[in-house]
PDB file of C-alpha atoms in Angstrom:
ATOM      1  CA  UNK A   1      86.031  71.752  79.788  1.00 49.00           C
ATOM      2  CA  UNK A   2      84.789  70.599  83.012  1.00 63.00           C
ATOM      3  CA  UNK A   3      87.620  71.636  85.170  1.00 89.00           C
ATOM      4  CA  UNK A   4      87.666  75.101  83.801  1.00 94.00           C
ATOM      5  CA  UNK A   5      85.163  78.044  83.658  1.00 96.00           C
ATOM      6  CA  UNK A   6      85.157  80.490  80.783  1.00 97.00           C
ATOM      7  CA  UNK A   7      85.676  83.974  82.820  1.00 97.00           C
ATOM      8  CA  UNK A   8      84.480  87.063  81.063  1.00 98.00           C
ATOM      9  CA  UNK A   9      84.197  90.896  82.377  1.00 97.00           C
ATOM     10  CA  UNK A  10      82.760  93.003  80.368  1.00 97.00           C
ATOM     11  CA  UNK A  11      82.911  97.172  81.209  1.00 96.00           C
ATOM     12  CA  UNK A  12      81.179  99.681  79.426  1.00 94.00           C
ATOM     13  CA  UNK A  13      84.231 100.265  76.505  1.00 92.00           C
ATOM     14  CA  UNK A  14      85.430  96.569  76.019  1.00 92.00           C
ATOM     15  CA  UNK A  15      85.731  92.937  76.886  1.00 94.00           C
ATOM     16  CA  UNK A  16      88.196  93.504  79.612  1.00 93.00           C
ATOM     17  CA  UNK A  17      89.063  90.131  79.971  1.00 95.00           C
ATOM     18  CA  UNK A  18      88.140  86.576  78.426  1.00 96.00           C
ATOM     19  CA  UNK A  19      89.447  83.713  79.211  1.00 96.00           C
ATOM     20  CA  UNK A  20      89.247  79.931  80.657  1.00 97.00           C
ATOM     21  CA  UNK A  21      90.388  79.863  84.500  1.00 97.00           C
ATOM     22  CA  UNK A  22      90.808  77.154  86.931  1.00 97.00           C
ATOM     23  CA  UNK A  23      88.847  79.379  89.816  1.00 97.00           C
ATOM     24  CA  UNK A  24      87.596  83.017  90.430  1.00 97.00           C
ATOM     25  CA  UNK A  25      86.911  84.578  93.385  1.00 97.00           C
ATOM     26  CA  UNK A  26      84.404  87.634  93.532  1.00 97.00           C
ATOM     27  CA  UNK A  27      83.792  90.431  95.789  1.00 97.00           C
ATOM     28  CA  UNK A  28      80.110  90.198  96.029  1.00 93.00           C
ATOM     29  CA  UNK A  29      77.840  92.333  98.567  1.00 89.00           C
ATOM     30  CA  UNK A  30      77.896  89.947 101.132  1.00 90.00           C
ATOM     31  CA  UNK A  31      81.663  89.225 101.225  1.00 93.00           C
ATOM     32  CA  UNK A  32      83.749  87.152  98.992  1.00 95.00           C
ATOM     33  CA  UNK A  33      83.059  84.177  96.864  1.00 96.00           C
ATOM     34  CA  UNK A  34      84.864  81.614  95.384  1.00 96.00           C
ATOM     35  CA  UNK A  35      83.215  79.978  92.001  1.00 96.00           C
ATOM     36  CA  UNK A  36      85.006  76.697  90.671  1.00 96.00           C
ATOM     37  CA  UNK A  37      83.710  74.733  87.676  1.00 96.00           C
ATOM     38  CA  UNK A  38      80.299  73.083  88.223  1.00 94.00           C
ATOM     39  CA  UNK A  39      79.466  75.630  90.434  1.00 94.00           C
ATOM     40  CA  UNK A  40      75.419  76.505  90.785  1.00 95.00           C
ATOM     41  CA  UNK A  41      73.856  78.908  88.638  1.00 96.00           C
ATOM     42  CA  UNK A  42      73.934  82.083  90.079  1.00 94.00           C
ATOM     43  CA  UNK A  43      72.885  85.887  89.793  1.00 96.00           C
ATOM     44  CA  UNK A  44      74.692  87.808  92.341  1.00 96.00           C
ATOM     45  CA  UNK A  45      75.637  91.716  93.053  1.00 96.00           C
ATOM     46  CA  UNK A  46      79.420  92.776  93.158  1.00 97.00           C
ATOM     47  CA  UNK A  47      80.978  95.231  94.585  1.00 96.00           C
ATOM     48  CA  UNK A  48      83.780  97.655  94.083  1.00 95.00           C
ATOM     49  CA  UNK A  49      87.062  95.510  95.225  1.00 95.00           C
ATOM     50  CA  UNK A  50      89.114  92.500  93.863  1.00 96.00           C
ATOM     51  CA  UNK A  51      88.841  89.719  91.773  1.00 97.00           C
ATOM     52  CA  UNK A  52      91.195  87.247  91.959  1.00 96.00           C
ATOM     53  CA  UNK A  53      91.527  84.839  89.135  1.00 97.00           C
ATOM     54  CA  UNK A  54      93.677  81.170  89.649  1.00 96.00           C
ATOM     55  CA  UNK A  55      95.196  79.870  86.240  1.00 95.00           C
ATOM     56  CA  UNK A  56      97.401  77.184  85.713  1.00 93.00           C
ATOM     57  CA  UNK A  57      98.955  77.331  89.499  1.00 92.00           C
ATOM     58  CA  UNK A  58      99.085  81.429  89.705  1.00 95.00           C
ATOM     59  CA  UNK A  59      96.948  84.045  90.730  1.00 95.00           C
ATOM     60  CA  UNK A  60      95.820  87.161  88.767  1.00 94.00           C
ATOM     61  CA  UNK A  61      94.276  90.257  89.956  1.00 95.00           C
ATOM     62  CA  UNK A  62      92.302  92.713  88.754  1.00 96.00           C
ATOM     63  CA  UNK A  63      90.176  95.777  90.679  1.00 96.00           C
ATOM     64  CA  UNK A  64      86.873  96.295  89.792  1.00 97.00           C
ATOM     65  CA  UNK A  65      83.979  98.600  90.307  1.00 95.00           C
ATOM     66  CA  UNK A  66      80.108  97.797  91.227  1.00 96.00           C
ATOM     67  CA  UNK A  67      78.155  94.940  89.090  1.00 96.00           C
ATOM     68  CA  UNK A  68      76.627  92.168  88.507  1.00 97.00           C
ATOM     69  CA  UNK A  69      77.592  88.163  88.017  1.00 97.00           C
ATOM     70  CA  UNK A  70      75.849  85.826  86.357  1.00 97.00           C
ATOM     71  CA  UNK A  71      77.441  82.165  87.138  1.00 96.00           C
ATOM     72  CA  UNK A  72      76.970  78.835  85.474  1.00 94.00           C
ATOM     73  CA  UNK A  73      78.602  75.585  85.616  1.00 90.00           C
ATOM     74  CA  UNK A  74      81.199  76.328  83.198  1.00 94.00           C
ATOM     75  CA  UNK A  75      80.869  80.231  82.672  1.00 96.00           C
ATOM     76  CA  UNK A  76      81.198  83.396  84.928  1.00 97.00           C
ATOM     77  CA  UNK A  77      80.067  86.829  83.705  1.00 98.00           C
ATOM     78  CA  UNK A  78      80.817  89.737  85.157  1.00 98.00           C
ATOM     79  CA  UNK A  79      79.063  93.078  83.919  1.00 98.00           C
ATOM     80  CA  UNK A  80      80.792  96.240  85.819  1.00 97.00           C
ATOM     81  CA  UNK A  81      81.756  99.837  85.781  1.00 94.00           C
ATOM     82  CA  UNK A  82      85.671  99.195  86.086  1.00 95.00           C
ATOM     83  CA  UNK A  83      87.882  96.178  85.581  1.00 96.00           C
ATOM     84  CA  UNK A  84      91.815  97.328  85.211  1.00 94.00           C
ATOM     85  CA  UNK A  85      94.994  94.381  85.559  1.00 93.00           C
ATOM     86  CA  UNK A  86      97.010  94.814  88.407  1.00 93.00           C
ATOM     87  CA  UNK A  87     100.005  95.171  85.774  1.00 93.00           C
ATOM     88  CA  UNK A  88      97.573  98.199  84.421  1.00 93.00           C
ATOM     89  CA  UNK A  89      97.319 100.742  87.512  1.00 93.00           C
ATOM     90  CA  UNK A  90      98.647 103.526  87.975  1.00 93.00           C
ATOM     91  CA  UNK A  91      99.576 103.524  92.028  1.00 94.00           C
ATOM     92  CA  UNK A  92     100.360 107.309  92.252  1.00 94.00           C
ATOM     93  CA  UNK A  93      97.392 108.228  89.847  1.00 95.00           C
ATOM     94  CA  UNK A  94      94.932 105.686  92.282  1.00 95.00           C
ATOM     95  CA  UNK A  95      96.343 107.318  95.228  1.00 95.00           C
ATOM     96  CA  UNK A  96      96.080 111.133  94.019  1.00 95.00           C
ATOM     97  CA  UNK A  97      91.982 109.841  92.988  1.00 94.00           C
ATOM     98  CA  UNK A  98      91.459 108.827  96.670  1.00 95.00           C
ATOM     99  CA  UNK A  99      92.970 111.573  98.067  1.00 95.00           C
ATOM    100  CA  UNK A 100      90.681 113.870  95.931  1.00 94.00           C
ATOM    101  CA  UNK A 101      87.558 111.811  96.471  1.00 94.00           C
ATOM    102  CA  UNK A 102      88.400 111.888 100.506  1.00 93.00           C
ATOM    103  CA  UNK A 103      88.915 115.695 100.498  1.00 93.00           C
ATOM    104  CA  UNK A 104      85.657 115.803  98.477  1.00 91.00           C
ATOM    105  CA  UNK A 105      83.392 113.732 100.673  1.00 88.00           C
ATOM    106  CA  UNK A 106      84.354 116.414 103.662  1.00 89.00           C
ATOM    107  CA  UNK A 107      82.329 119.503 101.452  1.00 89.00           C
ATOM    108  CA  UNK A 108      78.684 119.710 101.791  1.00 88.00           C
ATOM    109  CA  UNK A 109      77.312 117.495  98.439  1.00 86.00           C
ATOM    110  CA  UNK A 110      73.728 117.229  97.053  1.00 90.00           C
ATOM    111  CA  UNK A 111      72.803 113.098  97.383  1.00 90.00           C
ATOM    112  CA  UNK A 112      73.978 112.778  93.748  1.00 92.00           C
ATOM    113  CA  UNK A 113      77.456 114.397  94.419  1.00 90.00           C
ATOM    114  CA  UNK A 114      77.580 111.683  97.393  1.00 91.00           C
ATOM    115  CA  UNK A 115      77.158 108.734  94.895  1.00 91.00           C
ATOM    116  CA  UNK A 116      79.319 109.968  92.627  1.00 91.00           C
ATOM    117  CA  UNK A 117      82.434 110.776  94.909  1.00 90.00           C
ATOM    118  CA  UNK A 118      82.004 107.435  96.683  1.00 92.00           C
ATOM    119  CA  UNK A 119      82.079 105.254  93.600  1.00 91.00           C
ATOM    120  CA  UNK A 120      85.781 107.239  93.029  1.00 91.00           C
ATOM    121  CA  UNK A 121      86.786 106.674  96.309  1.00 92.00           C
ATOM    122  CA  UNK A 122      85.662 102.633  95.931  1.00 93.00           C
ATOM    123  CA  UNK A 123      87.341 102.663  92.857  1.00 93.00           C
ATOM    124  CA  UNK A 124      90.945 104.118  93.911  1.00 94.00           C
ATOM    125  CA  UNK A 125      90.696 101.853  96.989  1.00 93.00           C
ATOM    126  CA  UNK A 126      89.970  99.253  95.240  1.00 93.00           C
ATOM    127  CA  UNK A 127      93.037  99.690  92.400  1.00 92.00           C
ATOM    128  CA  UNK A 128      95.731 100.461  95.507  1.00 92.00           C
ATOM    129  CA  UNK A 129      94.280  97.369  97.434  1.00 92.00           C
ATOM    130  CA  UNK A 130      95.208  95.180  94.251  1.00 92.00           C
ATOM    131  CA  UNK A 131      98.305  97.090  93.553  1.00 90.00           C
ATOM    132  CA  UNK A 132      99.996  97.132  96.524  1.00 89.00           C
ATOM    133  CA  UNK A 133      99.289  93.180  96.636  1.00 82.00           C
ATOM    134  CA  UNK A 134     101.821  92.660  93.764  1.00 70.00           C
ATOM    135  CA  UNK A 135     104.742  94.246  96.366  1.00 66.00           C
TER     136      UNK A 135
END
């Protein structure tokens, strides 16, 4: 198994996704990352954005939300708030949710509101970004 890592995301209502992958490449906080097998242990931050996931010759993609990573030599963990398939999104619904969260951020909100509204908009950005990649 040393040529593959075992890639799991985990959300807060399932195992999203668990399998063995050739490569993964994360959005972390301080830009992307690409992890391959025998890669250093690693805690990292993620953020809201795309993961890209190479098995057997083809990419996957899914769109994620804000988390953590924990990376091994032969195991990636990702803990998050959203992790949907490209095959999974809704386009239209993802573009009516940014379009409300943008209209949103231009009323006056208490710092909590703020949070709140931006995690939406990440999240809709993030599902049209991986979306409109399949075109």
């Amino acid at each position: 198994m040393a040529n593959k890592l075992k890639l799991e995301i985990v959300t807060p209502d399932a195992k999203t996704f668990s399998e063995d992958v050739d490569m993964v490449t994360l959005p972390g906080a301080e830009g992307e990352m690409g992890i391959y097998p025998m890669h250093v242990p690693l805690m990292t931050q993620i953020v809201a954005g795309e993961i890209i996931v190479r098995k057997d010759g083809r990419d996957y993609f899914l769109a994620v939300g804000d988390g953590f990573a924990e990376i091994t030599g032969d195991h990636v963990a990702v803990l998050t708030d959203m992790a949907i398939k490209a095959e999974n999104i809704d386009e239209a619904k993802a573009e009516e949710a940014r379009r409300r969260a943008e209209a949103r951020l231009t009323e006056k909100l208490d710092d909590e509101q703020t949070a709140m509204v931006s995690a939406s908009l990440a999240h809709s950005v993030a599902q049209l970004k991986v979306k409109r990649r399949q075109r």
